[in-house]
Each structure stands twice: as C-alpha cells, then as structure tokens.
mmCIF file of C-alpha atoms in Angstrom:
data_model
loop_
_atom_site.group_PDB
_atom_site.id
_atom_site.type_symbol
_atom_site.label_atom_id
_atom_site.label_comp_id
_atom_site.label_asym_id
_atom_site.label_seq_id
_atom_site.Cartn_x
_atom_site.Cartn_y
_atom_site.Cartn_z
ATOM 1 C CA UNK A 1 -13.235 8.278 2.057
ATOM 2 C CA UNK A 2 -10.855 5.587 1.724
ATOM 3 C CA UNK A 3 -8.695 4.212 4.389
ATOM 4 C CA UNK A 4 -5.309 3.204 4.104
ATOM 5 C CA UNK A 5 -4.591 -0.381 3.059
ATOM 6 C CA UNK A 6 -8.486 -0.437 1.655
ATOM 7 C CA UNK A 7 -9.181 -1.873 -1.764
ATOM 8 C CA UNK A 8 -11.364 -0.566 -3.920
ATOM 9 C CA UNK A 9 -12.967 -2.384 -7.317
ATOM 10 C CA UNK A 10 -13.472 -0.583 -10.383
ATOM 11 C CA UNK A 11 -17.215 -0.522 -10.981
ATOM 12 C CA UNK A 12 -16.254 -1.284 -15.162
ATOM 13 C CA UNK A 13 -13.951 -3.844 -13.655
ATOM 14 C CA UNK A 14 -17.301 -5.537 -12.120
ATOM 15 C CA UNK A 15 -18.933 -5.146 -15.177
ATOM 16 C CA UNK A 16 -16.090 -7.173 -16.923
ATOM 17 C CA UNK A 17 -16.195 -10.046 -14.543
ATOM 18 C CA UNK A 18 -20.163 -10.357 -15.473
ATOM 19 C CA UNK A 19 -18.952 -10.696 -19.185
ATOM 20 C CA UNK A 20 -16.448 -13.057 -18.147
ATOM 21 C CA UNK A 21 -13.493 -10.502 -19.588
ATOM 22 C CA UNK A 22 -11.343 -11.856 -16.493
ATOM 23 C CA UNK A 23 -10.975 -15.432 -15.560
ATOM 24 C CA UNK A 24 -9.581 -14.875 -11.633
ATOM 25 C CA UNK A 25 -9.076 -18.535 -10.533
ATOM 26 C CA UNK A 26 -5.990 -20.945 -10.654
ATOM 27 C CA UNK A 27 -4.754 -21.223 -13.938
ATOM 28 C CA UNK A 28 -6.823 -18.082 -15.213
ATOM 29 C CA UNK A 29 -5.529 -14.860 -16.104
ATOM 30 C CA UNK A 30 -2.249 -13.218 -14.917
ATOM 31 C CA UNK A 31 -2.922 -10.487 -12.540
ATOM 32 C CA UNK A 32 -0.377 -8.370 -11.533
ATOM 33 C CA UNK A 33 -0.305 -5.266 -9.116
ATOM 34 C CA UNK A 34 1.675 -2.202 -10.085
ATOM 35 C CA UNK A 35 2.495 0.880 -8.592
ATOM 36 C CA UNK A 36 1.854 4.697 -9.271
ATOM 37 C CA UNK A 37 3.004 7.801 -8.228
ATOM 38 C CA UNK A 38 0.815 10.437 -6.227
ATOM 39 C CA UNK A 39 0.392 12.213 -9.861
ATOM 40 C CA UNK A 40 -3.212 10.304 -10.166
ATOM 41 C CA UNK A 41 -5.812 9.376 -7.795
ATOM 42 C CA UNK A 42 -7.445 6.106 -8.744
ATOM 43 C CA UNK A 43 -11.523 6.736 -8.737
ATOM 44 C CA UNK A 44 -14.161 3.298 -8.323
ATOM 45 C CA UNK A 45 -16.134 5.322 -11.239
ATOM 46 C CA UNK A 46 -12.965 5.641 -13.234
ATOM 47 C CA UNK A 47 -13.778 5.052 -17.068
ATOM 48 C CA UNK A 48 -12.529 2.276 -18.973
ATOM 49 C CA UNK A 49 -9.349 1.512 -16.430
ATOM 50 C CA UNK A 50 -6.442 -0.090 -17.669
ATOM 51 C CA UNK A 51 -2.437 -0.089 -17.334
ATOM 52 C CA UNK A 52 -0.725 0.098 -20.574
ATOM 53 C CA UNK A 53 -2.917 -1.398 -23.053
ATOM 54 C CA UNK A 54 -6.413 0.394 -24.637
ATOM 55 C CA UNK A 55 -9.124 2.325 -22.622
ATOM 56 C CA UNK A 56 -10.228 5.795 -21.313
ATOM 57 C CA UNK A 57 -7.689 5.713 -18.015
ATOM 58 C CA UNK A 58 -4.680 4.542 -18.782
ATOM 59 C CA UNK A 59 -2.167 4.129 -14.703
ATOM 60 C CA UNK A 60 0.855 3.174 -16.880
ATOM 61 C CA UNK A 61 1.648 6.647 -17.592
ATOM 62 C CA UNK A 62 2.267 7.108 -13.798
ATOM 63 C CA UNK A 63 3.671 3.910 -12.510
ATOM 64 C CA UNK A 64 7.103 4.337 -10.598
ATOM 65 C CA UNK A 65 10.204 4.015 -12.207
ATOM 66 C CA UNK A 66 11.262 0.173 -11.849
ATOM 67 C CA UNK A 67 14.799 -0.395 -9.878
ATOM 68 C CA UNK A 68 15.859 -2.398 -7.200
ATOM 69 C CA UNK A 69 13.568 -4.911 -6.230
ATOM 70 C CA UNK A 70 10.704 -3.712 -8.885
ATOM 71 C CA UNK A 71 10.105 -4.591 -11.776
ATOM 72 C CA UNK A 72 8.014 -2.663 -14.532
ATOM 73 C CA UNK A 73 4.879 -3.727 -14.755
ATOM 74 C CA UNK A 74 4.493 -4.875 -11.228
ATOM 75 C CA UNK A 75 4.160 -7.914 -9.473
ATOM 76 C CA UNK A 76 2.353 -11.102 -10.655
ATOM 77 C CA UNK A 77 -0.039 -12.148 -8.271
ATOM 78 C CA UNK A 78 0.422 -15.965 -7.508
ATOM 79 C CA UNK A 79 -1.662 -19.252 -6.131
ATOM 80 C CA UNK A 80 -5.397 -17.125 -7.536
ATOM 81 C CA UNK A 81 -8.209 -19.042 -6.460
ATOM 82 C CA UNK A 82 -12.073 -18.456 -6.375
ATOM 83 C CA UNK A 83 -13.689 -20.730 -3.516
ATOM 84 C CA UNK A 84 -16.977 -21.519 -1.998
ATOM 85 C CA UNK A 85 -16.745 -19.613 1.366
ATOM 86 C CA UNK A 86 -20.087 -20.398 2.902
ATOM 87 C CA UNK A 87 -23.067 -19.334 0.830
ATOM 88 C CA UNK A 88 -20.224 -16.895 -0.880
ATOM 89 C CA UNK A 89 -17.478 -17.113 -3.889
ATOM 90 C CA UNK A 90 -14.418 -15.771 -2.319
ATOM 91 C CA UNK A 91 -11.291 -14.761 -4.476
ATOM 92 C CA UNK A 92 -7.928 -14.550 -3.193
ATOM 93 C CA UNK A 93 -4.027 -14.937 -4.154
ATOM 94 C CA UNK A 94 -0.664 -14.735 -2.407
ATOM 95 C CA UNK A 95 0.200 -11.716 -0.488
ATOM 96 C CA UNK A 96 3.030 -9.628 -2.535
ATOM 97 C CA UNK A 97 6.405 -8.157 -0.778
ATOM 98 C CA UNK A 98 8.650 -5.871 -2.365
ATOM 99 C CA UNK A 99 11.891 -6.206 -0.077
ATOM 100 C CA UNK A 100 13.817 -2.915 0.622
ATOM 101 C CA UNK A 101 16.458 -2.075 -1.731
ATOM 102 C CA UNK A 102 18.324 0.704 -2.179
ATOM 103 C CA UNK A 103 16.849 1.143 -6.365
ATOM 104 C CA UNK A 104 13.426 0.338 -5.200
ATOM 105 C CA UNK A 105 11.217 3.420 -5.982
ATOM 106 C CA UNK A 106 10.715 6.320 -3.519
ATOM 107 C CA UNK A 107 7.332 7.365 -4.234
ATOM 108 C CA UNK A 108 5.169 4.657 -4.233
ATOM 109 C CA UNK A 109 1.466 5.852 -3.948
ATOM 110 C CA UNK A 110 -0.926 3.298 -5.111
ATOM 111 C CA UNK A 111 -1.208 0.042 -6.276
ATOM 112 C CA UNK A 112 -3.250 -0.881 -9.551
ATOM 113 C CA UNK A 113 -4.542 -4.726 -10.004
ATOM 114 C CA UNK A 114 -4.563 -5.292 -13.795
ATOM 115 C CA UNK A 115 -5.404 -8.302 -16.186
ATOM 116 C CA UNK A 116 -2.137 -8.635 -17.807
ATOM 117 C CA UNK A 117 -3.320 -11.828 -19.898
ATOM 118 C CA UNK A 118 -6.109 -9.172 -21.646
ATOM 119 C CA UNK A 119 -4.574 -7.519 -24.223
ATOM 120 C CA UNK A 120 -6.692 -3.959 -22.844
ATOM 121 C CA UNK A 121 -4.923 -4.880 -19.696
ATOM 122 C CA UNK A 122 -7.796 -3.537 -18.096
ATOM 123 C CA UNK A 123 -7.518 -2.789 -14.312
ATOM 124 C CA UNK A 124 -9.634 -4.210 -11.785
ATOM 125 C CA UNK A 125 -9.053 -1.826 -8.902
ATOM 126 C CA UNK A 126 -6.798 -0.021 -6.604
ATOM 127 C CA UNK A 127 -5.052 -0.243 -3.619
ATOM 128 C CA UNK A 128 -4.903 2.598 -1.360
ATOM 129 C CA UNK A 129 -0.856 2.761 0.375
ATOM 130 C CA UNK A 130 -2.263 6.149 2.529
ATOM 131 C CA UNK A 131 0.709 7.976 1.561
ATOM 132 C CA UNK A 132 3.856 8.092 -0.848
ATOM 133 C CA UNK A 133 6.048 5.015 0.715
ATOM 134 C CA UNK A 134 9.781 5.105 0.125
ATOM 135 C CA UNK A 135 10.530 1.693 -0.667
ATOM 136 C CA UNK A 136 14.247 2.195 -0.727
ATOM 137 C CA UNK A 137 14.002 2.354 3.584
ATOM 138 C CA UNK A 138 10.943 0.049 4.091
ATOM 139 C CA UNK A 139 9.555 -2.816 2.937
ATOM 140 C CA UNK A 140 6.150 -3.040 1.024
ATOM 141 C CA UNK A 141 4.226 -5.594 1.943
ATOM 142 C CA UNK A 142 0.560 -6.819 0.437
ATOM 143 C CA UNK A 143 -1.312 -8.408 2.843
ATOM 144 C CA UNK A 144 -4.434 -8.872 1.678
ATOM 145 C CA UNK A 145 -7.754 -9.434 3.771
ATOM 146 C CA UNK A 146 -8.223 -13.221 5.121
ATOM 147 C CA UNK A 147 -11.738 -12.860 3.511
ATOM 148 C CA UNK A 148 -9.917 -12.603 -0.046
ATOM 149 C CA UNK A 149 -9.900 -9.861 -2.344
ATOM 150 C CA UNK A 150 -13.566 -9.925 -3.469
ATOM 151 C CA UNK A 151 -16.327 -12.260 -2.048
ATOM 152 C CA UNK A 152 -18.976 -12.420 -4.186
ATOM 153 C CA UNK A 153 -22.310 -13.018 -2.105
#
C-alpha cells in the first residue's frame, strides 16, 4: 500500500532509463507531471505506460480537464539535475504548484511523470495525491523529497 504523497516508478520506466530512452539531467528531456482523475489507478507493473503518445497504458485518456491555472498536458518540470550524492546518483527538479483558481480542476487524483521529449511519451511513474483534491479551493503543491526523485545507489 501506497501512502499519500509517495512516488512510485514504473518498473518499464526503469527499464527505459537502462536503455537510455530518458535523458533526466539539465538540458535532457522535458518531463512534465499531469494529472488524472480517480477513473484509473496507476500500477508500478503497469505495461508499457505512457500519456498520449504509443504503448499498452495510455493516462491521457483520464487526465483532468485543463482550466484555470492548468494546462493540458501538465506541468513541465524545471532546473532537472542528476548529482553525485555520496556513493549515489540522485535526480531531482523544481517542486511544481498549481495556485487555486476558480477553473482549476476539481478532481484531481494522481499525478503521472511523463517524457514529453519521447515521442511514446512514455511515463515514468506516479504520484499518489491520497484522494480526489479540488484544486479550485486549495492549492496543489509538489514538494518533492530532499533526497530527489530517484537515487540511484
């Protein structure tokens, strides 16, 4: 079971990093985080993940309607960079805020990374908001973990 706020990696998503299908450092790919309605539940063993372009689980179909302060597609994540962290690679990016608004979606339930420069768009993994968040009354805010996104030991 998955916590609230956890992140999980897609285990094909791993396997694409070992064939070098996503370049996650500063001037690399464009990742961007999206978000999906309650209608799917993200699994680590999901096949062939990917938001909008070509695979076997396609998140697109179930992103929130954009308004307000979101656009479609998501988010780009910004400043990615893979570091040395100890005997460790760490890689981490900017935290991402959608601001209250009024048009903002109501029914945010998860948040999808994807590799918007790959033209699969495949998805690296999910983010885990613990409930449908009405982001016309609250902010959503991405923190992510001070030890990065993935640290690769």
């Amino acid at each position: 079971t998955m916590a609230a706020g956890d992140f999980t990696w897609f285990t094909q998503a791993k396997v694409d990093l070992g064939l070098a299908r996503h370049n996650l450092g500063s001037g690399g790919n464009t990742l961007k985080l999206a978000l999906v309605t309650a209608v799917v539940t993200p699994a680590e063993t999901d096949a062939a993940p990917h938001f909008g372009g070509t695979g076997s689980t396609n998140y697109a179909t179930n992103q929130v309607s954009a308004g307000g302060n979101y656009a479609a597609g998501g988010a780009t994540l910004a400043n990615q960079s893979v570091v040395a962290s100890g005997a460790n690679a760490k890689f981490d990016a900017d935290d991402v805020t959608w601001s209250k608004n009024a048009s903002n979606p109501t029914n945010a339930r998860w948040g999808i990374l994807y590799n918007d420069s790959d033209a699969n768009k495949r998805a690296l993994g999910f983010l885990d908001l613990g409930g449908a968040i009405d982001m016309s009354a609250y902010d959503l805010a991405v923190q992510w973990n001070t030890s990065g996104l993935i640290t690769i030991s």
